[in-house]
Amino acid sequence: MKEILLFTLSSSVDETIQKLGELGVLDINEINHSIDEVVERRLTDVNRANNAIAILENYKKKTKDVSSVGNRFVEPKQLIDRILLTPEIEQNCKNKLDELNQQLEWYKIWGENVTVKDFKYLQEKEIYIRLYQADKSIVKELKKDHCIATFQEYDNKIPVALFTTDKSERLDLKEETLPKLPLNVIKQQIKRKERQLEQVVSFLENHVSNINLLEDYNLELEERLGVQQTLNGMGNIEGKLKYLKGYLPKDSVDDFIAVAKENHWGYNISDPENPEDVPVYIKNPKWINIINPVMKFIDIVPGYKEVDVSIYFLIAFALFFAMLVGDAGYGAIFFITTLIFRKKVDAQMRFLMYVLSGSTIIWGVLSGTYFGSEAIASLPFFNYLIIENIASFGVDNISFMMHLSFLIGTIHLTIAHGVRIFQFINSIKALSELGWISLVWGLFFLTEQLVLGEVAPEWNIWLFVVGAVLVAFFSVESKNFFKSMGVSIANLPLSLISGFSDIVSYVRLFAVGMATAAVASSFNNMIVPNGILDMGIIDLIMAAIALFLGHGLNIALALMAVMVHGIRLNMLEFAGHLGVQFSGEAYKPFKLITSSNSFNKEKTKSQIIE
């Protein structure tokens, strides 16, 4: 990345911003961080548009039949205002309906012919009627001491009416509140509120077809906001000059210079002074970019001076996914599902799913795992493809699978330190990373001995000696050699313990993969313990439903394991040894996609059908 300092006349600042937006390569770093009313207002407009689109998206999921709308033209802003009113209207209607239904229930309990006027009339004659709902067990006792009438049981309670001439006489029960409205009025208002709800739903469903138009309008709003933020963020020199700072990729420098000369801008191009402020621009081949959906999902970006982990993440994630899911049948489901919905899935996500499902199928075939069924794996053709050491059924391979997991972890961490060797190739730190590779393999043999009982080679001690010496002498670059060596030696014990736990952590690949196969097998044995040949049609249907639900649950658990363990091994263990802290900010160039000078227009020309 290159750092740009750009100068322009205050009189032509609008044109400058427009040209920069059309160029679309400069990530602008604000010099003035103040926020004025215009920015706040435009930010509010963007948020309101996003909320309106979200409301329509919600109703898009509820209806497949999008009806046509009227023929009167309105501004998008007017439609957004109306859409944003609908949640409040809808909630008010529901609240009112709840209140009315409670009053309606009162009439169901005490009779539809009763009116509030009757109670008021009797009160004027000093006859008081108080209403309660009592348990059956106390009704007899109440009759002994009070003048009461009982009604038909309702909701496991006995409606009780107390008649008295004593205004203060009451039962020790919760008194029923009289309805505020007559029954006929309540029914009319319920119909009215239900009709209002239907109108709200109909309005939103009718405007689902305008989502794309509102998204276009929202894009204009976002651009207006970006322009205003850029204008506000520019520095000012005596009211005559405006200047801004930003960053752009090296391969875009020539394009920037050409536009700058054409528009007579002053500029300075230099290497960034503070790497922490520089946005990260990652440009990979398309086949590596398929990992981008996962990176965006976990929302991480390596720092400007840190290594891009995309290719290492992709390869390792595909292997971890295959081992954690570990079932060729599940992999086939992922593959077929991706094929069916290929037109609705982003291209990068689609090809990533092909890779992940393909790797899962390969691992499942080699381990003989097909929906957790040992019977399928024992068929001659499938049995021929099984590698016995990683087979899911029929062999005791726990020790080998743990060994394989430790070996994968050791190789994974070795690659991390190998990358750092090339990163520090012109520094003594490269020797320190070579020492860490020696220590990682020493820890691998120690792990094998402690966990699996495998005897470590006699020369393993030299891996620790050589590695410790290289790490102690060359980890820290400092003018004070003895001070840097002291710091390295002090940190070494904890680093070794951490390295040991990192290698052991990879055993989760075997443990979770084995659990997935075991759960699938258990479902099969519980639902069809004696096979399907002797089952009737109804039994077959019930078994199919149960198997669908059981394996569906197992797939969900396996995918959760991938998100927890597969990503963790890359983001913590591997990235920790690689020295990547993911402290970067993604490169976000300032772009204007809509029509020229759109930010100067107070009203959009876009019109939509209401």
Coordinates of C-alpha atoms in Angstrom, one line a residue:
M1 CA 0.0 0.0 0.0
K2 CA 1.0 3.6 -0.6
E3 CA 0.1 6.6 1.5
I4 CA -1.4 9.6 -0.4
L5 CA -1.5 13.2 0.7
L6 CA -3.8 15.1 -1.7
F7 CA -4.3 18.9 -2.0
T8 CA -7.1 20.7 -3.9
L9 CA -8.6 24.1 -4.1
S10 CA -11.5 24.8 -1.8
S11 CA -13.5 26.0 -4.8
S12 CA -13.2 22.7 -6.6
V13 CA -13.5 20.3 -3.6
D14 CA -16.9 18.9 -4.8
E15 CA -15.5 18.0 -8.2
T16 CA -12.4 16.5 -6.5
I17 CA -14.5 14.2 -4.3
Q18 CA -16.6 13.2 -7.3
K19 CA -13.5 12.2 -9.3
L20 CA -12.0 10.3 -6.4
G21 CA -15.3 8.4 -6.0
E22 CA -15.4 7.5 -9.7
L23 CA -11.7 6.4 -9.5
G24 CA -12.6 4.2 -6.5
V25 CA -9.2 3.2 -5.3
L26 CA -8.4 5.5 -2.4
D27 CA -9.2 4.4 1.2
I28 CA -9.6 7.8 2.8
N29 CA -8.3 8.4 6.4
E30 CA -10.1 11.3 8.0
I31 CA -7.9 14.2 9.2
N32 CA -10.8 16.1 10.9
H33 CA -12.9 13.7 13.0
S34 CA -15.7 16.1 13.8
I35 CA -19.3 15.1 12.9
D36 CA -21.7 17.8 11.9
E37 CA -25.5 17.8 11.6
V38 CA -25.4 16.9 7.9
V39 CA -23.4 13.7 8.5
E40 CA -25.8 12.8 11.4
R41 CA -28.8 13.4 9.2
R42 CA -27.5 11.3 6.3
L43 CA -26.4 8.6 8.7
T44 CA -29.9 8.5 10.0
D45 CA -31.3 8.3 6.5
V46 CA -29.1 5.3 5.7
N47 CA -30.2 3.5 8.9
R48 CA -33.8 4.2 8.2
A49 CA -33.5 2.8 4.6
N50 CA -31.7 -0.3 6.0
N51 CA -34.5 -0.8 8.5
A52 CA -37.2 -0.4 5.9
I53 CA -35.5 -2.9 3.6
A54 CA -35.1 -5.4 6.5
I55 CA -38.9 -5.1 7.2
L56 CA -39.7 -5.9 3.6
E57 CA -37.2 -8.8 3.6
N58 CA -38.9 -10.2 6.6
Y59 CA -42.3 -10.3 4.7
K60 CA -40.6 -11.6 1.6
K61 CA -39.8 -14.8 3.5
K62 CA -43.5 -15.1 4.5
T63 CA -45.1 -14.8 1.1
K64 CA -44.3 -16.3 -2.3
D65 CA -47.1 -14.4 -4.2
V66 CA -46.0 -10.8 -4.6
S67 CA -49.1 -8.9 -5.9
S68 CA -48.9 -5.8 -8.0
V69 CA -49.2 -2.4 -6.6
G70 CA -51.0 0.9 -7.5
N71 CA -49.9 3.3 -10.2
R72 CA -49.2 6.4 -8.2
F73 CA -45.6 7.5 -8.1
V74 CA -43.9 8.5 -4.8
E75 CA -40.4 9.3 -3.7
P76 CA -38.5 6.4 -2.0
K77 CA -38.2 8.6 1.1
Q78 CA -42.0 8.7 1.4
L79 CA -42.2 4.9 1.1
I80 CA -39.5 4.4 3.7
D81 CA -41.4 6.7 6.1
R82 CA -44.6 4.6 5.6
I83 CA -42.8 1.3 5.9
L84 CA -41.1 2.4 9.2
L85 CA -44.5 3.3 10.6
T86 CA -45.9 -0.2 10.1
P87 CA -44.1 -1.9 13.1
E88 CA -45.6 0.7 15.5
I89 CA -49.0 0.4 13.9
E90 CA -48.9 -3.3 14.0
Q91 CA -47.8 -3.4 17.7
N92 CA -50.5 -0.9 18.7
C93 CA -53.1 -3.0 16.9
K94 CA -52.0 -6.2 18.7
N95 CA -51.9 -4.4 22.0
K96 CA -55.4 -3.1 21.5
L97 CA -56.6 -6.5 20.3
D98 CA -55.2 -8.1 23.5
E99 CA -57.1 -5.6 25.6
L100 CA -60.3 -6.1 23.6
N101 CA -60.1 -9.9 23.7
Q102 CA -59.7 -9.7 27.5
Q103 CA -62.9 -7.7 27.7
L104 CA -64.6 -10.2 25.3
E105 CA -63.6 -13.0 27.5
W106 CA -65.4 -11.3 30.4
Y107 CA -68.6 -11.6 28.5
K108 CA -67.9 -15.2 27.7
I109 CA -67.7 -15.9 31.4
W110 CA -70.5 -13.8 32.8
G111 CA -72.9 -13.8 29.8
E112 CA -73.3 -11.8 26.7
N113 CA -76.6 -10.2 27.8
V114 CA -75.0 -8.5 30.8
T115 CA -74.1 -4.9 30.4
V116 CA -72.1 -2.5 32.5
K117 CA -75.2 -0.2 32.7
D118 CA -76.9 -3.0 34.7
F119 CA -74.2 -2.8 37.4
K120 CA -74.4 1.0 37.6
Y121 CA -78.2 0.9 37.8
L122 CA -78.1 -1.5 40.7
Q123 CA -75.4 0.5 42.5
E124 CA -77.7 3.5 42.4
K125 CA -80.2 1.3 44.2
E126 CA -77.5 0.4 46.7
I127 CA -77.2 -3.1 45.5
Y128 CA -73.7 -4.1 44.9
I129 CA -72.5 -7.0 42.7
R130 CA -68.9 -8.1 42.9
L131 CA -67.5 -10.8 40.5
Y132 CA -64.8 -13.4 41.3
Q133 CA -63.4 -16.7 40.0
A134 CA -63.0 -19.2 42.8
D135 CA -61.7 -22.7 43.2
K136 CA -64.3 -25.5 43.5
S137 CA -63.1 -26.4 47.0
I138 CA -64.1 -23.1 48.6
V139 CA -67.4 -22.4 46.9
K140 CA -69.4 -24.2 49.6
E141 CA -67.8 -22.3 52.4
L142 CA -68.5 -19.0 50.6
K143 CA -72.2 -19.8 50.3
K144 CA -72.4 -20.2 54.1
D145 CA -71.2 -16.7 54.9
H146 CA -72.2 -14.7 51.8
C147 CA -75.1 -14.3 49.4
I148 CA -73.5 -15.6 46.2
A149 CA -74.5 -17.0 42.8
T150 CA -72.4 -19.4 40.9
F151 CA -72.1 -19.8 37.1
Q152 CA -70.9 -22.5 34.7
E153 CA -67.3 -23.6 35.3
Y154 CA -64.8 -21.7 33.1
D155 CA -61.1 -22.6 32.8
N156 CA -61.2 -24.8 35.9
K157 CA -62.6 -22.0 38.0
I158 CA -66.2 -21.3 39.2
P159 CA -67.4 -17.8 38.4
V160 CA -69.0 -16.4 41.6
A161 CA -71.2 -13.2 42.0
L162 CA -71.5 -11.7 45.4
F163 CA -74.7 -9.8 46.0
T164 CA -74.7 -7.3 48.9
T165 CA -76.1 -4.0 50.2
D166 CA -72.9 -3.3 52.1
K167 CA -70.6 -1.3 50.0
S168 CA -67.6 -2.5 51.9
E169 CA -68.4 -6.2 51.8
R170 CA -65.9 -8.2 49.6
L171 CA -64.6 -11.7 49.3
D172 CA -61.0 -12.6 50.0
L173 CA -60.4 -13.2 46.3
K174 CA -59.2 -11.1 43.3
E175 CA -62.2 -9.1 42.0
E176 CA -62.9 -9.1 38.3
T177 CA -62.7 -5.8 36.5
L178 CA -65.8 -4.7 34.6
P179 CA -65.3 -4.2 30.8
K180 CA -65.0 -0.6 29.6
L181 CA -67.1 -1.2 26.5
P182 CA -70.4 -2.9 25.6
L183 CA -70.1 -6.3 23.8
N184 CA -71.2 -5.0 20.4
V185 CA -68.7 -2.2 20.5
I186 CA -65.9 -4.6 21.4
K187 CA -66.7 -6.9 18.5
Q188 CA -66.8 -3.9 16.1
Q189 CA -63.4 -2.7 17.3
I190 CA -61.9 -6.2 17.1
K191 CA -63.0 -6.4 13.4
R192 CA -61.6 -2.9 12.8
K193 CA -58.2 -3.7 14.4
E194 CA -58.0 -7.1 12.5
R195 CA -58.7 -5.2 9.3
Q196 CA -56.0 -2.7 10.1
L197 CA -53.5 -5.6 10.7
E198 CA -54.5 -7.1 7.3
Q199 CA -54.0 -3.8 5.6
V200 CA -50.5 -3.5 7.2
V201 CA -49.5 -7.0 6.1
S202 CA -51.0 -6.4 2.6
F203 CA -49.1 -3.1 2.3
L204 CA -45.8 -4.7 3.1
E205 CA -46.3 -7.7 1.0
N206 CA -47.3 -5.5 -2.0
H207 CA -44.1 -3.5 -1.6
V208 CA -41.7 -6.5 -1.4
S209 CA -41.3 -6.1 -5.2
N210 CA -39.7 -2.7 -4.4
I211 CA -36.8 -4.0 -2.4
N212 CA -34.4 -3.7 -5.3
L213 CA -35.4 -0.1 -5.9
L214 CA -35.0 0.8 -2.2
E215 CA -31.6 -0.9 -2.2
D216 CA -30.6 1.3 -5.2
Y217 CA -31.9 4.4 -3.3
N218 CA -30.0 3.2 -0.2
L219 CA -26.8 3.0 -2.2
E220 CA -27.3 6.6 -3.2
L221 CA -27.8 7.5 0.5
E222 CA -24.6 5.7 1.5
E223 CA -22.7 7.5 -1.2
R224 CA -24.0 10.8 0.0
L225 CA -23.0 9.9 3.5
G226 CA -19.5 8.8 2.3
V227 CA -19.1 12.1 0.4
Q228 CA -20.2 14.2 3.3
Q229 CA -17.9 12.3 5.7
T230 CA -15.0 12.8 3.2
L231 CA -15.7 16.5 3.0
N232 CA -15.9 16.9 6.7
G233 CA -12.8 14.8 7.2
M234 CA -10.6 17.0 5.0
G235 CA -8.1 19.4 6.5
N236 CA -8.4 23.1 5.8
I237 CA -5.6 25.6 5.0
E238 CA -6.7 29.2 5.5
G239 CA -10.0 28.4 3.7
K240 CA -8.2 28.3 0.3
L241 CA -6.9 24.7 0.2
K242 CA -8.4 21.4 1.3
Y243 CA -6.3 18.3 1.8
L244 CA -6.9 14.7 2.7
K245 CA -4.9 11.5 3.5
G246 CA -5.5 8.0 2.3
Y247 CA -4.1 4.7 1.1
L248 CA -4.2 2.9 -2.2
P249 CA -2.6 -0.3 -3.6
K250 CA 0.6 0.0 -5.5
D251 CA -0.9 -1.3 -8.7
S252 CA -3.4 1.6 -8.6
V253 CA -0.8 4.4 -8.2
D254 CA -0.5 5.0 -12.0
D255 CA -4.3 5.4 -12.3
F256 CA -4.3 7.9 -9.4
I257 CA -1.5 10.0 -10.9
A258 CA -3.2 10.2 -14.2
V259 CA -6.4 11.5 -12.7
A260 CA -4.5 13.8 -10.4
K261 CA -2.6 15.4 -13.3
E262 CA -5.8 15.7 -15.3
N263 CA -7.5 17.6 -12.5
H264 CA -4.5 19.6 -11.3
W265 CA -4.3 18.2 -7.8
G266 CA -1.3 18.5 -5.6
Y267 CA -0.2 15.2 -4.1
N268 CA 2.6 13.3 -2.3
I269 CA 3.0 9.5 -2.5
S270 CA 5.1 7.8 0.1
D271 CA 5.4 4.5 2.0
P272 CA 3.2 4.4 5.1
E273 CA 4.8 5.8 8.2
N274 CA 2.5 4.0 10.7
P275 CA 1.6 0.4 9.7
E276 CA -1.1 0.3 12.4
D277 CA -3.2 2.9 10.4
V278 CA -2.8 1.2 7.0
P279 CA -5.8 -0.8 5.7
V280 CA -5.1 -4.3 4.5
Y281 CA -5.5 -5.1 0.8
I282 CA -5.4 -8.8 0.1
K283 CA -5.2 -9.9 -3.5
N284 CA -5.2 -13.7 -4.1
P285 CA -6.0 -16.0 -7.0
K286 CA -9.6 -17.0 -7.4
W287 CA -9.0 -20.5 -6.1
I288 CA -7.7 -19.2 -2.8
N289 CA -10.5 -16.5 -2.5
I290 CA -13.1 -19.3 -2.0
I291 CA -12.1 -19.2 1.7
N292 CA -13.3 -15.5 1.9
P293 CA -16.8 -16.4 3.1
V294 CA -15.4 -18.1 6.2
M295 CA -13.0 -15.2 6.9
K296 CA -15.8 -12.7 6.6
F297 CA -18.0 -14.9 8.8
I298 CA -15.5 -14.8 11.7
D299 CA -14.7 -11.1 10.8
I300 CA -10.9 -11.2 11.0
V301 CA -8.2 -9.4 8.9
P302 CA -4.5 -9.9 9.4
G303 CA -2.5 -6.8 10.3
Y304 CA -0.7 -4.8 7.6
K305 CA 2.7 -6.3 8.4
E306 CA 1.2 -9.8 9.2
V307 CA 1.1 -12.8 6.9
D308 CA -2.0 -13.5 4.9
V309 CA -3.2 -16.9 6.1
S310 CA -5.8 -17.5 3.4
I311 CA -4.0 -20.3 1.6
Y312 CA -2.9 -22.1 4.8
F313 CA -6.4 -21.7 6.2
L314 CA -8.1 -23.1 3.1
I315 CA -5.9 -26.2 2.9
A316 CA -6.1 -27.0 6.7
F317 CA -9.8 -26.1 7.0
A318 CA -10.7 -28.6 4.2
L319 CA -8.7 -31.3 6.0
F320 CA -10.2 -30.5 9.4
F321 CA -13.7 -30.3 7.9
A322 CA -13.3 -33.8 6.4
M323 CA -11.9 -35.3 9.6
L324 CA -14.5 -33.7 11.9
V325 CA -17.5 -34.7 9.7
G326 CA -15.8 -37.8 8.4
D327 CA -18.8 -39.3 6.6
A328 CA -19.0 -39.8 2.9
G329 CA -22.8 -39.9 3.1
Y330 CA -22.9 -36.5 4.8
G331 CA -20.4 -35.2 2.3
A332 CA -22.7 -36.4 -0.6
I333 CA -25.6 -34.5 1.0
F334 CA -23.6 -31.3 1.2
F335 CA -22.5 -31.7 -2.4
I336 CA -26.0 -32.4 -3.8
T337 CA -27.5 -29.6 -1.7
T338 CA -24.9 -27.2 -3.1
L339 CA -25.7 -28.4 -6.7
I340 CA -29.4 -27.9 -6.1
F341 CA -29.1 -24.4 -4.7
R342 CA -26.0 -23.4 -6.8
K343 CA -27.8 -20.4 -8.5
K344 CA -28.8 -19.0 -5.1
V345 CA -25.4 -19.3 -3.5
D346 CA -22.5 -16.9 -4.0
A347 CA -19.8 -18.3 -6.3
Q348 CA -17.1 -18.3 -3.7
M349 CA -19.3 -20.1 -1.2
R350 CA -20.4 -22.5 -3.8
F351 CA -16.9 -23.6 -4.8
L352 CA -15.9 -23.7 -1.1
M353 CA -18.8 -26.1 -0.4
Y354 CA -17.6 -28.3 -3.4
V355 CA -14.2 -28.5 -1.9
L356 CA -15.4 -29.2 1.6
S357 CA -18.0 -31.8 0.6
G358 CA -15.4 -33.4 -1.8
S359 CA -12.8 -33.7 0.9
T360 CA -15.4 -35.1 3.3
I361 CA -16.5 -37.7 0.7
I362 CA -12.8 -38.8 0.2
W363 CA -12.2 -39.1 3.9
G364 CA -15.4 -41.0 4.4
V365 CA -14.6 -43.5 1.6
L366 CA -11.1 -44.1 3.0
S367 CA -12.4 -44.6 6.5
G368 CA -15.4 -46.6 5.4
T369 CA -18.1 -44.3 6.8
Y370 CA -21.4 -44.0 5.0
F371 CA -24.2 -42.6 7.3
G372 CA -22.5 -44.5 10.1
S373 CA -23.5 -47.9 8.6
E374 CA -21.0 -50.7 9.0
A375 CA -23.1 -52.8 6.6
I376 CA -22.5 -50.4 3.7
A377 CA -18.8 -50.2 4.5
S378 CA -18.5 -54.0 4.5
L379 CA -19.8 -54.3 0.9
P380 CA -16.9 -55.6 -1.3
F381 CA -16.4 -52.5 -3.5
F382 CA -16.5 -50.0 -0.5
N383 CA -14.5 -52.4 1.7
Y384 CA -11.7 -52.5 -0.9
L385 CA -11.3 -48.7 -0.7
I386 CA -10.8 -48.6 3.1
I387 CA -7.5 -47.7 4.6
E388 CA -7.5 -50.0 7.7
N389 CA -5.5 -47.6 9.9
I390 CA -8.2 -44.9 9.7
A391 CA -11.3 -47.2 9.4
S392 CA -14.3 -46.2 11.5
F393 CA -15.4 -49.8 12.1
G394 CA -14.0 -53.2 12.8
V395 CA -10.4 -52.3 13.9
D396 CA -8.8 -50.9 17.0
N397 CA -7.0 -47.8 15.6
I398 CA -7.3 -45.3 18.4
S399 CA -3.6 -45.1 19.0
F400 CA -2.9 -44.6 15.3
M401 CA -5.6 -41.9 15.0
M402 CA -4.2 -40.0 18.0
H403 CA -0.7 -40.3 16.5
L404 CA -2.1 -39.0 13.1
S405 CA -3.8 -36.1 14.9
F406 CA -0.5 -35.2 16.7
L407 CA 1.4 -35.5 13.5
I408 CA -1.0 -33.2 11.6
G409 CA -0.7 -30.7 14.4
T410 CA 3.1 -30.8 14.4
I411 CA 3.2 -30.4 10.6
H412 CA 0.7 -27.5 10.8
L413 CA 2.8 -25.7 13.4
T414 CA 6.0 -26.4 11.5
I415 CA 4.5 -24.7 8.4
A416 CA 3.7 -21.7 10.6
H417 CA 7.3 -21.3 11.8
G418 CA 8.6 -22.1 8.3
V419 CA 6.6 -19.2 6.9
R420 CA 8.1 -17.0 9.6
I421 CA 11.6 -18.1 8.5
F422 CA 11.0 -16.6 5.1
Q423 CA 9.3 -13.6 6.7
F424 CA 12.5 -12.9 8.7
I425 CA 15.0 -14.2 6.2
N426 CA 17.2 -11.1 6.5
S427 CA 17.0 -11.1 10.3
I428 CA 18.5 -13.2 13.1
K429 CA 14.9 -14.0 14.1
A430 CA 14.9 -16.6 11.2
L431 CA 17.3 -18.7 13.3
S432 CA 14.9 -18.4 16.2
E433 CA 12.1 -19.7 14.1
L434 CA 14.4 -22.6 13.0
G435 CA 14.8 -23.3 16.7
W436 CA 11.1 -23.3 17.2
I437 CA 10.7 -26.0 14.5
S438 CA 13.2 -28.1 16.4
L439 CA 11.3 -27.6 19.6
V440 CA 7.9 -28.4 18.0
W441 CA 9.2 -31.7 16.8
G442 CA 10.8 -32.4 20.2
L443 CA 7.4 -31.7 21.8
F444 CA 5.8 -34.1 19.2
F445 CA 8.0 -37.0 20.3
L446 CA 7.5 -36.1 24.0
T447 CA 3.7 -36.0 23.4
E448 CA 3.8 -39.4 21.8
Q449 CA 5.7 -40.8 24.8
L450 CA 3.5 -39.3 27.4
V451 CA 0.1 -39.9 25.8
L452 CA 0.7 -43.0 23.7
G453 CA 3.6 -44.7 25.5
E454 CA 5.8 -44.5 22.4
V455 CA 9.5 -44.4 23.2
A456 CA 11.0 -41.1 22.0
P457 CA 14.2 -41.4 19.9
E458 CA 17.5 -41.0 21.9
W459 CA 18.4 -37.9 19.8
N460 CA 15.1 -36.2 20.8
I461 CA 16.9 -34.4 23.7
W462 CA 19.1 -32.6 21.1
L463 CA 16.0 -31.2 19.4
F464 CA 15.2 -29.4 22.7
V465 CA 18.9 -28.4 23.2
V466 CA 19.4 -27.0 19.8
G467 CA 16.0 -25.4 19.6
A468 CA 16.3 -23.8 23.1
V469 CA 19.7 -22.3 22.2
L470 CA 18.5 -20.8 18.9
V471 CA 15.4 -19.4 20.6
A472 CA 17.3 -18.0 23.5
F473 CA 20.0 -16.3 21.4
F474 CA 18.0 -15.0 18.4
S475 CA 14.4 -14.4 19.5
V476 CA 14.8 -10.7 20.3
E477 CA 16.8 -8.2 18.3
S478 CA 18.4 -5.8 20.7
K479 CA 21.6 -3.9 21.2
N480 CA 21.9 -5.4 24.6
F481 CA 22.5 -9.1 23.8
F482 CA 22.4 -10.4 27.3
K483 CA 19.2 -8.6 28.1
S484 CA 17.4 -10.0 25.1
M485 CA 18.7 -13.5 25.8
G486 CA 17.5 -13.2 29.4
V487 CA 14.0 -12.2 28.2
S488 CA 13.9 -15.1 25.8
I489 CA 15.1 -17.6 28.4
A490 CA 12.5 -16.3 30.9
N491 CA 9.7 -16.8 28.3
L492 CA 10.8 -20.2 27.1
P493 CA 9.3 -22.5 29.8
L494 CA 5.8 -21.1 29.3
S495 CA 6.2 -21.1 25.6
L496 CA 7.2 -24.8 25.7
I497 CA 4.1 -25.7 27.9
S498 CA 1.9 -23.7 25.5
G499 CA 3.5 -25.6 22.5
F500 CA 2.8 -28.9 24.1
S501 CA -0.8 -28.1 24.8
D502 CA -1.2 -26.9 21.2
I503 CA 0.0 -30.2 19.8
V504 CA -2.3 -32.2 22.2
S505 CA -5.1 -29.9 21.1
Y506 CA -5.1 -31.5 17.6
V507 CA -6.4 -34.7 19.1
R508 CA -9.9 -33.2 18.8
L509 CA -9.8 -34.0 15.1
F510 CA -9.8 -37.7 15.9
A511 CA -12.1 -37.5 19.0
V512 CA -14.9 -35.4 17.4
G513 CA -14.7 -37.4 14.1
M514 CA -15.0 -40.6 16.0
A515 CA -18.0 -39.2 18.0
T516 CA -19.7 -38.2 14.7
A517 CA -19.4 -41.8 13.4
A518 CA -20.4 -43.3 16.7
V519 CA -23.6 -41.2 17.0
A520 CA -24.6 -42.0 13.4
S521 CA -24.1 -45.7 14.1
S522 CA -26.0 -45.6 17.4
F523 CA -29.0 -44.0 15.6
N524 CA -28.9 -46.7 13.0
N525 CA -28.8 -49.5 15.6
M526 CA -31.6 -48.0 17.7
I527 CA -34.0 -47.4 14.8
V528 CA -33.3 -50.4 12.6
P529 CA -31.5 -52.9 14.9
N530 CA -32.4 -56.0 12.7
G531 CA -32.2 -54.4 9.3
I532 CA -35.0 -53.3 7.0
L533 CA -35.8 -56.5 5.2
D534 CA -38.5 -57.7 7.6
M535 CA -40.1 -54.3 8.2
G536 CA -43.6 -53.4 7.0
I537 CA -44.5 -50.3 5.0
I538 CA -45.5 -48.3 8.0
D539 CA -42.5 -49.4 10.0
L540 CA -40.3 -48.4 7.0
I541 CA -41.9 -44.9 6.8
M542 CA -41.5 -44.4 10.6
A543 CA -37.9 -45.6 10.5
A544 CA -37.1 -43.3 7.5
I545 CA -38.5 -40.3 9.4
A546 CA -36.6 -41.2 12.6
L547 CA -33.3 -41.7 10.6
F548 CA -33.8 -38.4 8.8
L549 CA -34.2 -36.6 12.2
G550 CA -31.4 -38.5 13.8
H551 CA -28.9 -38.0 11.1
G552 CA -30.1 -34.4 10.6
L553 CA -29.2 -33.7 14.3
N554 CA -25.8 -35.4 13.9
I555 CA -25.0 -33.3 10.8
A556 CA -25.9 -30.2 12.8
L557 CA -23.6 -31.2 15.6
A558 CA -20.8 -32.0 13.2
L559 CA -21.1 -28.6 11.5
M560 CA -21.1 -27.0 15.0
A561 CA -17.9 -28.9 15.7
V562 CA -16.4 -27.6 12.5
M563 CA -17.2 -24.0 13.5
V564 CA -15.7 -24.5 17.0
H565 CA -12.7 -26.9 16.4
G566 CA -11.9 -26.5 12.7
I567 CA -11.7 -22.7 12.9
R568 CA -10.1 -22.7 16.4
L569 CA -7.1 -24.8 15.3
N570 CA -6.4 -22.3 12.5
M571 CA -7.2 -19.1 14.4
L572 CA -5.5 -19.9 17.7
E573 CA -2.9 -22.7 17.5
F574 CA -1.7 -22.1 13.9
A575 CA -2.0 -18.3 13.9
G576 CA -0.4 -18.1 17.4
H577 CA 2.7 -19.8 16.1
L578 CA 2.6 -17.7 12.9
G579 CA 2.5 -14.5 15.0
V580 CA -0.7 -13.3 13.4
Q581 CA -3.0 -11.4 15.7
F582 CA -5.6 -10.3 13.1
S583 CA -5.4 -6.7 14.1
G584 CA -5.9 -5.3 10.7
E585 CA -8.7 -3.3 9.0
A586 CA -9.9 -4.3 5.6
Y587 CA -9.2 -2.0 2.6
K588 CA -12.4 -0.1 1.8
P589 CA -11.9 2.3 -1.1
F590 CA -14.2 5.3 -1.4
K591 CA -16.4 4.6 -4.5
L592 CA -19.3 6.3 -6.2
I593 CA -21.3 3.9 -8.3
T594 CA -24.5 5.9 -8.9
S595 CA -24.9 8.9 -11.3
S596 CA -22.4 11.8 -11.2
N597 CA -22.9 14.5 -8.6
S598 CA -25.6 12.5 -6.9
F599 CA -24.4 13.8 -3.6
N600 CA -25.4 17.3 -4.6
K601 CA -29.0 16.3 -5.3
E602 CA -31.3 16.8 -2.4
K603 CA -34.0 14.6 -4.0
T604 CA -33.4 11.4 -6.0
K605 CA -34.8 11.0 -9.5
S606 CA -35.6 7.4 -8.7
Q607 CA -39.3 6.8 -8.4
I608 CA -41.1 3.6 -7.3
I609 CA -44.6 2.4 -7.6
E610 CA -46.6 2.5 -4.4

